[in-house]
Short mmCIF file of C-alpha atoms in Angstrom, two decimals:
data_model
loop_
_atom_site.label_atom_id
_atom_site.label_comp_id
_atom_site.label_asym_id
_atom_site.label_seq_id
_atom_site.Cartn_x
_atom_site.Cartn_y
_atom_site.Cartn_z
CA MET A 855 -0.03 -0.05 -0.14
CA LYS A 856 1.50 3.32 -0.92
CA PRO A 857 2.13 5.98 1.96
CA PHE A 858 -0.88 8.29 1.21
CA HIS A 859 -3.44 5.31 1.13
CA LEU A 860 -1.94 3.72 4.23
CA LEU A 861 -2.38 7.00 6.33
CA LEU A 862 -5.99 7.48 4.75
CA ALA A 863 -6.85 4.27 5.63
CA LEU A 864 -5.31 4.76 9.33
CA ALA A 865 -7.32 8.06 9.47
CA PHE A 866 -10.56 6.35 8.47
CA GLN A 867 -9.97 3.77 11.38
CA VAL A 868 -9.42 6.12 13.93
CA ILE A 869 -12.58 8.02 12.79
CA PHE A 870 -14.72 4.94 12.80
CA THR A 871 -13.60 3.81 15.98
CA GLN A 872 -14.17 6.88 17.84
CA GLY A 873 -17.58 7.10 16.33
CA ALA A 874 -18.28 3.50 17.28
CA PHE A 875 -16.96 4.67 20.97
CA ALA A 876 -19.24 7.92 20.89
CA SER A 877 -22.46 6.28 20.03
CA SER A 878 -21.81 2.89 22.19
CA PRO A 879 -23.91 2.58 25.38
CA SER A 880 -22.02 3.52 28.97
CA LEU A 881 -23.10 1.69 32.08
CA GLY A 882 -21.84 3.46 35.24
CA ASN A 883 -23.95 1.96 38.04
CA ILE A 884 -26.64 -0.32 38.57
CA LEU A 885 -29.19 0.31 41.89
CA PRO A 886 -29.93 -1.20 44.20
CA ARG A 887 -26.60 -3.04 44.10
CA GLY A 888 -28.22 -6.30 45.26
CA ALA A 889 -31.46 -7.86 46.18
CA GLN A 890 -32.99 -10.94 48.00
CA ARG A 891 -33.57 -14.01 45.79
CA GLY A 892 -37.29 -15.03 45.31
CA THR A 893 -38.01 -11.27 44.94
CA GLU A 894 -39.35 -8.87 42.33
CA ILE A 895 -37.46 -5.15 42.70
CA ASP A 896 -37.30 -1.96 40.62
CA LEU A 897 -33.78 -2.28 38.90
CA ASN A 898 -32.18 1.16 37.75
CA PHE A 899 -29.32 1.29 35.16
CA HIS A 900 -27.38 4.61 35.35
CA GLY A 901 -24.88 5.56 32.73
CA ASP A 902 -25.14 7.25 28.98
CA ARG A 903 -26.56 6.75 25.74
CA LEU A 904 -29.28 4.38 27.09
CA ASP A 905 -32.09 5.71 25.44
CA ASP A 906 -32.37 3.19 22.75
CA SER A 907 -32.10 0.22 25.00
CA VAL A 908 -33.45 -3.15 24.01
CA ALA A 909 -32.38 -5.62 26.56
CA VAL A 910 -30.58 -6.59 29.81
CA MET A 911 -28.01 -9.14 29.38
CA THR A 912 -26.83 -11.59 32.01
CA TYR A 913 -24.60 -14.34 32.07
CA THR A 914 -26.12 -16.48 34.85
CA PRO A 915 -29.53 -18.11 35.00
CA GLY A 916 -32.40 -16.74 37.48
CA PHE A 917 -33.39 -13.52 36.27
CA ALA A 918 -36.60 -12.45 34.32
CA PHE A 919 -36.79 -8.40 33.20
CA GLY A 920 -39.77 -6.50 32.55
CA PRO A 921 -40.03 -4.04 30.01
CA ILE A 922 -37.34 -1.11 29.76
CA GLU A 923 -38.58 2.08 30.90
CA VAL A 924 -36.42 4.73 29.60
CA ILE A 925 -36.18 8.03 32.07
CA SER A 926 -33.50 9.82 30.26
CA PRO A 927 -30.59 9.12 28.21
CA LYS A 928 -28.62 8.57 31.58
CA HIS A 929 -31.11 6.47 33.40
CA ILE A 930 -33.42 3.48 32.53
CA LYS A 931 -35.22 1.03 34.70
CA THR A 932 -37.01 -2.21 34.68
CA LYS A 933 -38.56 -4.73 37.06
CA VAL A 934 -36.39 -7.78 37.59
CA THR A 935 -37.86 -11.06 39.16
CA ILE A 936 -35.00 -12.99 41.07
CA SER A 937 -35.88 -16.80 41.15
CA ASN A 938 -35.12 -18.92 44.21
CA GLU A 939 -32.86 -20.88 42.37
CA ALA A 940 -30.44 -17.80 41.43
CA THR A 941 -26.80 -18.43 42.85
CA LEU A 942 -26.21 -16.51 45.81
CA GLY A 943 -23.29 -13.79 45.00
CA GLU A 944 -22.01 -11.97 42.16
CA HIS A 945 -23.92 -11.46 38.87
CA LEU A 946 -23.00 -9.81 35.79
CA MET A 947 -25.24 -7.55 33.64
CA ARG A 948 -24.88 -5.36 30.86
CA ILE A 949 -27.33 -3.16 28.54
CA ARG A 950 -27.97 -4.19 24.93
CA THR A 951 -28.82 -1.01 22.76
CA SER A 952 -29.57 -0.56 19.14
CA SER A 953 -26.15 0.95 18.60
CA GLY A 954 -24.24 -1.54 20.86
CA LEU A 955 -23.41 -3.00 23.92
CA SER A 956 -22.42 -1.59 27.44
CA GLN A 957 -19.59 -2.73 29.92
CA VAL A 958 -20.50 -5.17 32.35
CA LYS A 959 -21.29 -4.30 36.14
CA SER A 960 -22.12 -6.28 39.06
CA PHE A 961 -25.36 -6.92 40.70
CA TRP A 962 -25.28 -9.14 44.00
CA VAL A 963 -27.90 -11.64 45.08
CA GLY A 964 -28.57 -12.38 48.99
CA GLN A 965 -30.62 -14.52 51.01
CA PHE A 966 -31.79 -11.84 53.56
CA GLY A 967 -34.08 -8.63 52.56
CA SER A 968 -32.86 -5.23 52.09
CA LEU A 969 -32.78 -2.35 54.41
CA ALA A 970 -31.59 1.07 53.08
CA GLU A 971 -29.37 2.90 55.78
CA LYS A 972 -31.28 5.72 57.19
CA GLU A 973 -29.26 8.79 58.54
CA PRO A 974 -28.28 9.82 61.24
CA ASN A 975 -26.77 6.58 62.28
CA SER A 976 -23.30 8.01 62.58
CA GLU A 977 -23.04 8.32 66.36
CA PHE A 978 -22.81 5.21 68.83
CA SER A 979 -25.59 6.44 71.03
CA THR A 980 -28.06 6.57 68.07
CA PRO A 981 -27.49 3.48 66.00
CA GLN A 982 -30.17 2.59 63.38
CA PRO A 983 -32.27 -0.47 64.55
CA VAL A 984 -32.25 -3.64 62.32
CA THR A 985 -33.49 -6.97 62.93
CA MET A 986 -31.30 -10.19 62.57
CA ASN A 987 -30.96 -11.60 59.18
CA THR A 988 -30.80 -8.55 57.24
CA THR A 989 -28.88 -6.80 54.44
CA VAL A 990 -28.33 -3.22 54.82
CA GLU A 991 -27.18 -1.14 51.86
CA GLY A 992 -25.33 2.26 52.69
CA ILE A 993 -22.86 4.45 51.53
CA LEU A 994 -19.72 5.52 53.60
CA GLU A 995 -18.94 9.17 52.92
CA ASN A 996 -15.82 11.12 53.75
CA GLU A 997 -15.47 10.63 57.60
CA ASP A 998 -18.49 8.74 58.03
CA VAL A 999 -18.99 5.88 60.65
CA ASP A 1000 -22.42 4.06 60.40
CA TYR A 1001 -23.91 2.21 63.51
CA TYR A 1002 -26.63 -0.54 63.61
CA VAL A 1003 -28.05 -2.24 66.55
CA THR A 1004 -29.81 -5.35 66.71
CA GLU A 1005 -31.30 -7.53 69.67
CA VAL A 1006 -29.45 -10.82 70.12
CA LYS A 1007 -30.09 -13.81 72.78
CA LYS A 1008 -27.09 -15.24 74.89
CA GLY A 1009 -25.40 -18.07 73.01
CA GLN A 1010 -26.60 -16.84 69.60
CA ARG A 1011 -24.20 -16.62 66.55
CA ILE A 1012 -24.24 -12.89 65.51
CA SER A 1013 -22.15 -12.49 62.24
CA ALA A 1014 -21.75 -9.15 60.12
CA GLU A 1015 -19.93 -9.51 56.63
CA VAL A 1016 -19.79 -6.76 53.91
CA GLU A 1017 -19.71 -6.61 50.41
CA GLY A 1018 -17.74 -3.41 49.63
CA ILE A 1019 -14.79 -3.29 47.43
CA ARG A 1020 -16.21 -6.45 45.46
CA LEU A 1021 -19.06 -3.99 44.35
CA ALA A 1022 -16.81 -2.45 42.18
CA GLY A 1023 -17.98 1.13 42.71
CA ALA A 1024 -14.93 2.73 44.56
CA PHE A 1025 -11.74 1.58 45.59
CA TYR A 1026 -12.01 1.48 49.23
CA ASP A 1027 -11.20 -0.62 52.30
CA PRO A 1028 -14.11 -1.40 54.55
CA TYR A 1029 -13.69 -2.04 58.20
CA VAL A 1030 -16.40 -3.64 60.43
CA ALA A 1031 -16.74 -4.18 64.41
CA ILE A 1032 -19.21 -5.92 66.51
CA LEU A 1033 -19.76 -4.03 70.09
CA ASN A 1034 -21.74 -4.48 72.90
CA SER A 1035 -24.05 -1.72 74.32
CA GLU A 1036 -20.80 -0.78 76.92
CA ARG A 1037 -18.96 -0.20 73.71
CA PHE A 1038 -16.53 -3.00 74.30
CA GLU A 1039 -15.51 -4.35 71.05
CA LEU A 1040 -15.84 -8.10 70.73
CA ALA A 1041 -14.70 -8.56 67.11
CA ALA A 1042 -13.21 -6.26 64.36
CA SER A 1043 -11.97 -6.99 61.06
CA ASP A 1044 -10.14 -4.57 58.36
CA ASP A 1045 -8.99 -7.32 55.93
CA THR A 1046 -9.66 -10.92 55.76
CA SER A 1047 -7.89 -13.84 54.21
CA LEU A 1048 -11.03 -14.87 52.61
CA LEU A 1049 -12.67 -11.78 51.36
CA LEU A 1050 -9.28 -9.77 51.23
CA GLN A 1051 -10.17 -6.17 51.54
CA ASP A 1052 -13.81 -6.88 52.33
CA SER A 1053 -14.32 -7.75 56.15
CA SER A 1054 -16.53 -10.42 58.29
CA VAL A 1055 -16.77 -10.69 61.93
CA SER A 1056 -18.54 -13.18 64.15
CA VAL A 1057 -19.03 -13.94 67.67
CA ILE A 1058 -21.12 -15.70 70.25
CA ALA A 1059 -23.54 -13.45 72.10
CA PRO A 1060 -22.04 -13.83 75.82
CA SER A 1061 -25.33 -12.46 77.14
CA ASP A 1062 -28.85 -11.21 76.05
CA GLY A 1063 -28.90 -7.46 74.64
CA ASN A 1064 -28.55 -5.09 72.18
CA TYR A 1065 -24.98 -5.49 70.17
CA ILE A 1066 -24.15 -2.76 67.55
CA ILE A 1067 -22.31 -3.55 64.27
CA GLN A 1068 -20.36 -0.33 63.27
CA ILE A 1069 -18.77 -0.04 59.46
CA ARG A 1070 -16.67 2.59 58.34
CA GLU A 1071 -13.93 3.18 55.67
CA SER A 1072 -10.60 1.91 57.53
CA SER A 1073 -8.80 5.62 56.87
CA TYR A 1074 -12.21 7.41 57.11
CA THR A 1075 -11.73 8.29 53.35
CA GLY A 1076 -15.20 7.26 52.10
CA ASN A 1077 -17.05 8.97 49.20
CA GLY A 1078 -20.52 8.77 47.43
CA ASN A 1079 -19.21 5.60 45.51
CA CYS A 1080 -18.18 3.60 48.42
CA ARG A 1081 -21.50 1.92 48.81
CA TYR A 1082 -22.01 -1.50 50.61
CA ARG A 1083 -24.12 -4.55 51.44
CA LEU A 1084 -23.65 -5.43 54.85
CA HIS A 1085 -25.03 -8.71 56.07
CA ILE A 1086 -26.31 -9.06 59.62
CA GLY A 1087 -27.25 -12.14 61.17
CA ALA A 1088 -27.15 -15.52 62.54
CA PHE A 1089 -25.34 -17.12 59.53
CA PRO A 1090 -22.12 -19.14 59.88
CA ARG A 1091 -18.78 -17.85 58.98
CA PRO A 1092 -16.13 -20.39 58.65
CA ILE A 1093 -12.79 -18.93 57.28
CA ALA A 1094 -11.32 -21.92 55.82
CA VAL A 1095 -11.79 -25.29 54.63
CA TYR A 1096 -9.61 -28.60 55.27
CA PRO A 1097 -8.49 -30.32 53.27
CA ALA A 1098 -8.34 -27.36 50.74
CA GLY A 1099 -8.99 -29.35 47.64
CA GLY A 1100 -10.12 -32.88 46.61
CA GLN A 1101 -9.64 -35.36 43.53
CA SER A 1102 -12.70 -34.55 40.71
CA GLY A 1103 -15.48 -36.97 40.73
CA THR A 1104 -15.07 -38.27 44.47
CA ASP A 1105 -16.79 -37.66 47.67
CA LEU A 1106 -14.88 -35.54 50.09
CA GLU A 1107 -15.00 -35.18 53.87
CA VAL A 1108 -14.21 -31.48 54.59
CA LYS A 1109 -13.75 -29.47 57.90
CA LEU A 1110 -15.01 -25.99 58.17
CA ILE A 1111 -12.78 -24.22 60.28
CA GLY A 1112 -13.29 -20.68 62.10
CA ASP A 1113 -16.58 -20.26 62.89
CA PRO A 1114 -17.19 -19.07 66.69
CA ALA A 1115 -19.59 -21.73 67.06
CA GLY A 1116 -17.00 -24.45 66.40
CA ASP A 1117 -15.73 -26.05 63.43
CA THR A 1118 -17.98 -28.69 61.22
CA THR A 1119 -17.50 -31.56 59.04
CA ARG A 1120 -19.56 -32.34 56.08
CA THR A 1121 -19.02 -34.68 53.20
CA ILE A 1122 -19.49 -33.18 49.67
CA THR A 1123 -19.60 -34.97 46.08
CA LEU A 1124 -16.82 -33.06 44.00
CA PRO A 1125 -17.69 -32.11 40.15
CA PRO A 1126 -16.32 -34.82 37.60
CA LYS A 1127 -13.82 -32.05 36.41
CA ALA A 1128 -11.14 -30.14 37.65
CA ASP A 1129 -11.99 -26.98 38.88
CA ASP A 1130 -9.66 -23.97 40.67
CA ARG A 1131 -12.39 -22.20 42.45
CA TYR A 1132 -15.09 -24.59 43.28
CA LEU A 1133 -17.38 -22.71 45.76
CA ILE A 1134 -19.08 -24.45 49.11
CA ARG A 1135 -21.34 -22.60 51.83
CA ALA A 1136 -21.55 -23.36 55.22
CA GLU A 1137 -25.13 -23.76 56.46
CA ALA A 1138 -26.60 -23.86 60.12
CA ASP A 1139 -30.22 -23.40 60.93
CA GLY A 1140 -31.10 -22.77 57.42
CA LEU A 1141 -29.04 -20.00 57.08
CA LEU A 1142 -26.08 -19.96 54.72
CA SER A 1143 -22.63 -18.17 54.74
CA PRO A 1144 -22.96 -15.06 52.37
CA ALA A 1145 -19.63 -15.48 50.66
CA ALA A 1146 -18.65 -19.19 49.69
CA ASN A 1147 -15.43 -20.71 50.78
CA LEU A 1148 -12.86 -22.22 47.94
CA LEU A 1149 -12.00 -25.82 47.18
CA ARG A 1150 -9.56 -26.51 44.35
CA VAL A 1151 -10.56 -29.72 42.58
CA SER A 1152 -7.89 -31.74 40.82
CA PRO A 1153 -7.21 -34.74 39.05
CA PHE A 1154 -4.94 -35.96 41.99
CA PRO A 1155 -6.17 -37.98 45.13
CA ASN A 1156 -5.16 -36.54 48.46
CA ILE A 1157 -2.53 -37.55 51.13
CA LEU A 1158 -3.16 -36.05 54.33
CA GLU A 1159 -0.84 -35.02 56.85
CA ALA A 1160 -0.40 -37.43 59.95
CA GLU A 1161 0.98 -35.28 63.16
CA PRO A 1162 3.73 -35.39 64.37
CA ASN A 1163 5.50 -34.74 61.06
CA ASN A 1164 7.60 -31.68 62.07
CA ASN A 1165 10.90 -33.22 60.97
CA LEU A 1166 12.40 -35.66 58.47
CA ALA A 1167 12.30 -38.56 60.46
CA GLN A 1168 8.48 -38.15 61.27
CA ALA A 1169 7.62 -37.22 57.69
CA THR A 1170 3.96 -38.53 56.70
CA VAL A 1171 4.55 -41.30 54.12
CA ALA A 1172 2.67 -41.36 50.84
CA THR A 1173 0.47 -44.46 50.82
CA ILE A 1174 -0.41 -44.14 47.09
CA PRO A 1175 1.41 -43.74 43.99
CA LEU A 1176 2.29 -39.87 42.72
CA PRO A 1177 1.30 -37.62 41.45
CA ALA A 1178 -1.07 -36.93 44.43
CA ALA A 1179 -1.99 -33.63 46.62
CA PHE A 1180 -0.22 -33.37 50.03
CA ASN A 1181 -2.55 -31.52 52.54
CA GLY A 1182 -1.81 -30.06 55.89
CA ILE A 1183 -2.12 -27.24 58.15
CA ILE A 1184 0.53 -24.92 59.53
CA SER A 1185 -1.17 -24.97 62.68
CA ASN A 1186 1.40 -22.71 64.87
CA ASP A 1187 4.32 -20.93 64.97
CA GLY A 1188 7.47 -23.05 63.89
CA ASP A 1189 5.20 -25.89 62.61
CA GLN A 1190 6.63 -27.92 59.81
CA ASP A 1191 4.88 -30.29 57.63
CA TRP A 1192 7.26 -33.04 56.13
CA PHE A 1193 6.23 -35.63 53.65
CA ARG A 1194 8.00 -38.81 52.27
#
């Protein structure tokens, strides 16, 4: 191609690409950020160039959408029915218009009904009342602290888990704590090994009474995009699973570790194909942990450590041919696990 023709072709491509971006829809947010499965709600989509919207697209089953109502080029809404079979957790949605597809945004499905944050709730002395097993939708503004109070019986588990940075609205770091009515902190969480920058806390109530859940941005630098979904209830919250994986197509007995009510065991049937991120949820009294624990499903059988195996002489012996998956727990400072 001659230089002039090449430059002309490149210029046309740039103009065409810019025009395509200029006419494509843009999706900035979905509100509310989530809802309870088995319910119908009004769902609002905010962005730009949405006035020729045709449909809402999802990549997971469990959603039925009504007709789209155009409020403005920057705002459309529709009714969505969430089936009881919809998976808990994150789902991706995008808008299809006559001129293109928007980017994807997340929408979260939970097991509890939702309650909107109601200001003022920024003082310990005036927390917003919530019933157990509720999901609160709120915003952490700059230097904002939100308090919620719920009544709990002695011996009852009280857990609080937040979907914050995972909502992908803003890059921020939520902090969650459970306090008693005397403002004594029973548990607190900034980051977690399970949820990374999102937080989760769980305790057994030492007495009957009111318990306060505090949520804030860890450095008090929130803004209007720092939205959260805070699950408050009696749900179990293990932080790890042992063994951490199993062989595909087999039954595996696992121990769910870290819940304040104690560790539990269950047997699960693993899928026939390998999966690096197989999800399981703890269940207690009909309630599920909001976020799943992860298992690694591999083609290899397990070899579990047998303590003591802290040195070469005590090494756990592999009783099956390799390849296999060695499993153990570094249970204390200085612990070593050896396998032969």
